[in-house]
PDB file of C-alpha atoms in Angstrom:
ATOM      1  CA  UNK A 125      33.340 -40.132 -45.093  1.00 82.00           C
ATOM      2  CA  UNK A 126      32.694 -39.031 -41.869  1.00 86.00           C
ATOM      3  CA  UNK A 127      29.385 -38.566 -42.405  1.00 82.00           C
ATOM      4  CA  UNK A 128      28.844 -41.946 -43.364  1.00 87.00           C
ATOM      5  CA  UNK A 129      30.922 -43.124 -39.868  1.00 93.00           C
ATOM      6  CA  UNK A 130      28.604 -41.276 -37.940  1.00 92.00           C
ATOM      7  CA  UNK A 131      25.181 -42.492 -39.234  1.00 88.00           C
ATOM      8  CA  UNK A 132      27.088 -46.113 -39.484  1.00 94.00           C
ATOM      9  CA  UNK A 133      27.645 -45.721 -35.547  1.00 95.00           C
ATOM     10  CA  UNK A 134      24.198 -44.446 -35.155  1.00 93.00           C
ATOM     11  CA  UNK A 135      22.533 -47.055 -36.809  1.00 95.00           C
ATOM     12  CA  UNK A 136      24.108 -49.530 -34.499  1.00 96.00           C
ATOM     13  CA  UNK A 137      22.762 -47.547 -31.485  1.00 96.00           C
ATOM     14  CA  UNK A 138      19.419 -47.786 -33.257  1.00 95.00           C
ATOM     15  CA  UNK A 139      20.019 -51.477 -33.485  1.00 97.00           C
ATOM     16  CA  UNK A 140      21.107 -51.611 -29.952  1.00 97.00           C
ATOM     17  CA  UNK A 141      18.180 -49.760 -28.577  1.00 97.00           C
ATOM     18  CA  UNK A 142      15.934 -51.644 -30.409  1.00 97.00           C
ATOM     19  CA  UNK A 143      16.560 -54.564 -28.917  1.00 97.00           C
ATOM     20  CA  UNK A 144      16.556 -53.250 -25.281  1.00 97.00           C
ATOM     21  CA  UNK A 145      13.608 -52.185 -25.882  1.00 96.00           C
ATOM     22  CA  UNK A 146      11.728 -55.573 -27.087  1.00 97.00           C
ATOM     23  CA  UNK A 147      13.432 -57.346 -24.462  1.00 97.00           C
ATOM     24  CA  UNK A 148      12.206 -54.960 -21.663  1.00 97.00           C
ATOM     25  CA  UNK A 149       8.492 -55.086 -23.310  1.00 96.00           C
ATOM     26  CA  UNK A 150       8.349 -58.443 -23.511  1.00 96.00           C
ATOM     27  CA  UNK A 151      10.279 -59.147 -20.187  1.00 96.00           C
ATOM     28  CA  UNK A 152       8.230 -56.516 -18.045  1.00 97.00           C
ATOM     29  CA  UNK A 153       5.043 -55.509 -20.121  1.00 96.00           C
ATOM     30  CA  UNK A 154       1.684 -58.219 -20.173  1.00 95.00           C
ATOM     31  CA  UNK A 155       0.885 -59.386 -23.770  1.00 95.00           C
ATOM     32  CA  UNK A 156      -1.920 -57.752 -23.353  1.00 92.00           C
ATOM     33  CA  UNK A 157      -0.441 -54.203 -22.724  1.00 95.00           C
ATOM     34  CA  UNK A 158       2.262 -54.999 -24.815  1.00 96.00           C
ATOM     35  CA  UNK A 159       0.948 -53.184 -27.817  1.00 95.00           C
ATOM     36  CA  UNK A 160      -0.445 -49.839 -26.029  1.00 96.00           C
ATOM     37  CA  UNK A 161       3.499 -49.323 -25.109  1.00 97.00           C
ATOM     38  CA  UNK A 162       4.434 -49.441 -29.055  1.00 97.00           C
ATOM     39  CA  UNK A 163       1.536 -47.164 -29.611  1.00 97.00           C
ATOM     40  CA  UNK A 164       2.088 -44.940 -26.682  1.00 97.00           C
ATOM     41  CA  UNK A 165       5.832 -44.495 -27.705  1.00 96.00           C
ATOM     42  CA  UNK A 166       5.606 -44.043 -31.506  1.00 96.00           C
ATOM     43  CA  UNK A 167       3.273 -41.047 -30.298  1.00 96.00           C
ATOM     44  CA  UNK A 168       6.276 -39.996 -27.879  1.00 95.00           C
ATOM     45  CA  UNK A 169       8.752 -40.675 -30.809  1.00 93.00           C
ATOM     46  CA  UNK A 170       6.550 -38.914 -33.437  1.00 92.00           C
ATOM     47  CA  UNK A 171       6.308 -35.604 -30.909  1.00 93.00           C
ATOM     48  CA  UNK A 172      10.735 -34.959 -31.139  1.00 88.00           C
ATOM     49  CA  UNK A 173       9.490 -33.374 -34.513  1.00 90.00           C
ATOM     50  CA  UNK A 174       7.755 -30.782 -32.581  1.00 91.00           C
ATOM     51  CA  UNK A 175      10.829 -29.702 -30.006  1.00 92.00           C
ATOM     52  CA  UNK A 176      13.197 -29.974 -33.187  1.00 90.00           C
ATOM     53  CA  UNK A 177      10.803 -27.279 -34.772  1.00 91.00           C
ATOM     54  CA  UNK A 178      10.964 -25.210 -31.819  1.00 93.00           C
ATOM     55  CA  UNK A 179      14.733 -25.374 -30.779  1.00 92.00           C
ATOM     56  CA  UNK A 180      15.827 -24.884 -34.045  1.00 89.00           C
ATOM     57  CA  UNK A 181      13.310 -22.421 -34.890  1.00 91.00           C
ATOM     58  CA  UNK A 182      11.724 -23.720 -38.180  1.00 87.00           C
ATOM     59  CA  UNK A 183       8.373 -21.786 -37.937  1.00 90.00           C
ATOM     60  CA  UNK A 184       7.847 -22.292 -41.231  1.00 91.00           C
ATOM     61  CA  UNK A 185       7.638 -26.099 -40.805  1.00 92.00           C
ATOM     62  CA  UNK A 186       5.111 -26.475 -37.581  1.00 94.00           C
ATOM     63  CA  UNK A 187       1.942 -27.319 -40.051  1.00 93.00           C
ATOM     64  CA  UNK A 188       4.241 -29.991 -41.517  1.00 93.00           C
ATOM     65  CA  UNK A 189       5.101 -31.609 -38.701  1.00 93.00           C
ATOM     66  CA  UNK A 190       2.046 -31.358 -36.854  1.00 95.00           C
ATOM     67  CA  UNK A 191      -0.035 -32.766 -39.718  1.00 95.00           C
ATOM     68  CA  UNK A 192       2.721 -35.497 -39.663  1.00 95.00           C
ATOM     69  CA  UNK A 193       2.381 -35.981 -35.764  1.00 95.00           C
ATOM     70  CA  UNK A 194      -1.721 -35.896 -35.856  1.00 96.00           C
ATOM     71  CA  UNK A 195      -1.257 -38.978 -38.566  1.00 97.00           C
ATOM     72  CA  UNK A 196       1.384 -40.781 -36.837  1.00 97.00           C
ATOM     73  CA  UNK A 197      -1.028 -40.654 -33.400  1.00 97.00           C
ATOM     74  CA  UNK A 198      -3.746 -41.816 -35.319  1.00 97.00           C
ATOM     75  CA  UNK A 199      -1.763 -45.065 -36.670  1.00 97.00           C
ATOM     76  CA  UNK A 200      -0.292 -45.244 -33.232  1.00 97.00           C
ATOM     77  CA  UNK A 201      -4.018 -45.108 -31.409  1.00 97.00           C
ATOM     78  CA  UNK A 202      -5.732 -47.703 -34.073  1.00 97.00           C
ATOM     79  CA  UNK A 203      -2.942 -49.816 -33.899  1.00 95.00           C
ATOM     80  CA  UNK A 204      -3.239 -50.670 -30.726  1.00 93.00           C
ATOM     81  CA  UNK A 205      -6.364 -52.902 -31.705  1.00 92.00           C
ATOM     82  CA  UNK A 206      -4.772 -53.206 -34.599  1.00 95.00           C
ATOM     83  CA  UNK A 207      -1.699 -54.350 -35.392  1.00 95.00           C
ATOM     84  CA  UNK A 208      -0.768 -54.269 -38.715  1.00 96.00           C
ATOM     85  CA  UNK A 209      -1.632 -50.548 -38.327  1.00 97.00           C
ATOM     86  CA  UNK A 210       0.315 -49.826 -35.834  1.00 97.00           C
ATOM     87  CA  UNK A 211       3.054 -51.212 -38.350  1.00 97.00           C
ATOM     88  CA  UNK A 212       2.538 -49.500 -40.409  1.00 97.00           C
ATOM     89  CA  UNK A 213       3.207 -46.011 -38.002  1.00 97.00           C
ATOM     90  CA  UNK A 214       6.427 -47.619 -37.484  1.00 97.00           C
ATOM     91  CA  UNK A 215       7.649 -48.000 -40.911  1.00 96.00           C
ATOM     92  CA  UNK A 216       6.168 -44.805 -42.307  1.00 96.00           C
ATOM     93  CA  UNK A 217       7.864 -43.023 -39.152  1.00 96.00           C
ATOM     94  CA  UNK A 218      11.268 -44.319 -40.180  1.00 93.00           C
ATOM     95  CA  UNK A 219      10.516 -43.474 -44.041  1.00 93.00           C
ATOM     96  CA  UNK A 220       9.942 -39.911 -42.575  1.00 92.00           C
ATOM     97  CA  UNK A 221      12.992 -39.646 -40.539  1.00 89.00           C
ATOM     98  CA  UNK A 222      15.077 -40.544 -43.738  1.00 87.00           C
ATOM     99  CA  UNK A 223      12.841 -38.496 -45.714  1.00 89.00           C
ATOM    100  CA  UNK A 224      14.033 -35.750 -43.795  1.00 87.00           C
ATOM    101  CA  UNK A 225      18.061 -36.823 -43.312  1.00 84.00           C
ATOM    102  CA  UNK A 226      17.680 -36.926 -46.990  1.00 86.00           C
ATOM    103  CA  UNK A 227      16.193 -33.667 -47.312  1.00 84.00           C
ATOM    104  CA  UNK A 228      18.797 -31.869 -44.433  1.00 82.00           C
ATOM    105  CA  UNK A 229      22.239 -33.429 -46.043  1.00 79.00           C
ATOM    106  CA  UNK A 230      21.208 -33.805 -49.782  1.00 81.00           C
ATOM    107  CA  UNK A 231      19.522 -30.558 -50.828  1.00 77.00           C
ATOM    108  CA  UNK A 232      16.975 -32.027 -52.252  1.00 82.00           C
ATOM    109  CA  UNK A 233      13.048 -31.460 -51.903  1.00 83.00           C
ATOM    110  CA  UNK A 234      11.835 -34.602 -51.040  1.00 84.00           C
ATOM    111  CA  UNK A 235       9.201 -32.316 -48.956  1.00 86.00           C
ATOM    112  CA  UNK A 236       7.124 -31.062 -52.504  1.00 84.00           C
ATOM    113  CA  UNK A 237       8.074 -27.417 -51.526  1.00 83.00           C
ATOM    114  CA  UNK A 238       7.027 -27.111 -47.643  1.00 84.00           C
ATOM    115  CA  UNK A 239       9.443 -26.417 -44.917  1.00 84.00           C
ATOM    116  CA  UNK A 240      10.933 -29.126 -42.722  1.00 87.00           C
ATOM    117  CA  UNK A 241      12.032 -28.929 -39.533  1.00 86.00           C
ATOM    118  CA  UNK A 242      15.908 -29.689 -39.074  1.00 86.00           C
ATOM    119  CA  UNK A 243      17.171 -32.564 -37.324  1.00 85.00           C
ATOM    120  CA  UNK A 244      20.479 -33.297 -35.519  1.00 83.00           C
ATOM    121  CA  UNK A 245      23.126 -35.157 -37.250  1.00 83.00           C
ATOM    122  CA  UNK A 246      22.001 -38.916 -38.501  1.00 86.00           C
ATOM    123  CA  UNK A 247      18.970 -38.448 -35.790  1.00 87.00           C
ATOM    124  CA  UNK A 248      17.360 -39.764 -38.965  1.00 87.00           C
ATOM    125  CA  UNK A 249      19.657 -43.330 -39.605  1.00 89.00           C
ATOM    126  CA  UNK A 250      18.849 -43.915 -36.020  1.00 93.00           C
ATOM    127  CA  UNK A 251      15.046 -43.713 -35.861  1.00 92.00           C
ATOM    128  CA  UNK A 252      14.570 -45.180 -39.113  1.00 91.00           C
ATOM    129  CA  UNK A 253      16.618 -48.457 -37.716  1.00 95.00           C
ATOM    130  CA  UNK A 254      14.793 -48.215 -34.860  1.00 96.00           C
ATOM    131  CA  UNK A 255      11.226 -47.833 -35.833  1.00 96.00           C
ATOM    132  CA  UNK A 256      11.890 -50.176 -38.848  1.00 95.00           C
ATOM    133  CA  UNK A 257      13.623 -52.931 -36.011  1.00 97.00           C
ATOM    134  CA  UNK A 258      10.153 -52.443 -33.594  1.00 97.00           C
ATOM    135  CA  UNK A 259       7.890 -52.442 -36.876  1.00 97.00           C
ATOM    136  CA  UNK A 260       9.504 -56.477 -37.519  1.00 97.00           C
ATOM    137  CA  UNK A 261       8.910 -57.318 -33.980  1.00 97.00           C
ATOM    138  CA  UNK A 262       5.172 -56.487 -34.003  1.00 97.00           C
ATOM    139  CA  UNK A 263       4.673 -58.344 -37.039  1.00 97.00           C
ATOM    140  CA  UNK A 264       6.270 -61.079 -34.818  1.00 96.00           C
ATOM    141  CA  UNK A 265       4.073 -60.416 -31.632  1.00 96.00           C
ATOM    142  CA  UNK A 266       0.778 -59.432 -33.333  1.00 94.00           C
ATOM    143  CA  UNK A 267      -0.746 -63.002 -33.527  1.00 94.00           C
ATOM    144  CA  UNK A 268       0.500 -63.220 -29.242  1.00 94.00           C
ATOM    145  CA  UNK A 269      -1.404 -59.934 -28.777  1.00 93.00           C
ATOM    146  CA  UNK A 270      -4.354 -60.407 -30.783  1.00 91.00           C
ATOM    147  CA  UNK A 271      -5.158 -63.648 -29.119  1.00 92.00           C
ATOM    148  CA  UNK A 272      -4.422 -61.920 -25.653  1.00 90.00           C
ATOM    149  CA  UNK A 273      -7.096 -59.574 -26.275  1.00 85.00           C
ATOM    150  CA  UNK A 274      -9.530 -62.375 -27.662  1.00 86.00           C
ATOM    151  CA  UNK A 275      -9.319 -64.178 -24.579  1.00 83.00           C
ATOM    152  CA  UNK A 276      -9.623 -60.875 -21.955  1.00 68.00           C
ATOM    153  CA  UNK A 277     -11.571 -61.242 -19.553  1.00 66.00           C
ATOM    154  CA  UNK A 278     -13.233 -57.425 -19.614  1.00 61.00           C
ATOM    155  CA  UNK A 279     -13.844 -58.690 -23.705  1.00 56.00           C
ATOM    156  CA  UNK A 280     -15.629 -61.792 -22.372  1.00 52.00           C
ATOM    157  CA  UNK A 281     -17.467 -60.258 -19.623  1.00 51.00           C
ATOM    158  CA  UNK A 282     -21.286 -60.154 -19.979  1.00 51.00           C
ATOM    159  CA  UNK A 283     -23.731 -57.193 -19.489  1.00 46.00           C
TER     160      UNK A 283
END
């Protein structure tokens, strides 16, 4: 029960952030730039896998989450140009965060035999509301930053 209170409570922080977060980008941050911040980020986001490794000193699980961080950079870096892609990082990114509170609080191998890094308590409710809450927006925004980088002027320039 308490378990359930705590990623409950976290997945209204993840809820909460969320928002704060698409208000300040779209507030602060030119269309056109808009999308480099979501990309930029889910790298940052995708990189806590690496200090969880290291503080709680899973050395067996550094190719894991490396490999995992290499592919979430990759979405993040295409999807700049590319929305959908960059989507796509999100919602994969909050399917691994669940992936691995199921994994930590169930028992059961939902990583095929290879070592996971440990994460704190319900870290995993809260990303996956948050990356799954920022993965909706850009579907929402795409169309606003797809036509901001048609009509650039360093896109329009001529040689």
């Amino acid at each position: 029960m308490a378990l359930a209170i705590i990623m409950i409570l976290y997945v209204c922080v993840g809820v909460l952030a969320a928002v704060g977060s698409m208000y300040f980008s779209y507030r602060f941050v030119p269309v056109r730039f808009e999308a480099a911040v979501y990309g930029v980020f889910l790298i940052f986001i995708a990189v806590f896998y690496l200090a969880f490794t290291s503080y709680f000193g899973d050395e067996s699980a550094w190719r894991l989450e490396t490999t995992a961080i290499f592919a979430f950079a990759i979405l993040a870096c295409l999807g700049i140009k590319f929305p959908m892609l960059l989507v796509a990082g999100y919602a994969l990114h909050g399917a691994w965060d669940l992936l691995h509170e199921i994994h930590q609080h169930s028992g059961a191998d939902v990583f095929g035999g290879r070592q996971s890094t440990q994460v704190p308590l319900a870290y995993g409710a809260f990303c996956a509301t948050f990356d799954l809450a920022v993965a909706t927006y850009i579907v929402y925004r795409r169309n606003d930053w797809l036509a901001a980088w048609a009509s650039s002027p360093t896109r329009n320039a001529t040689v």
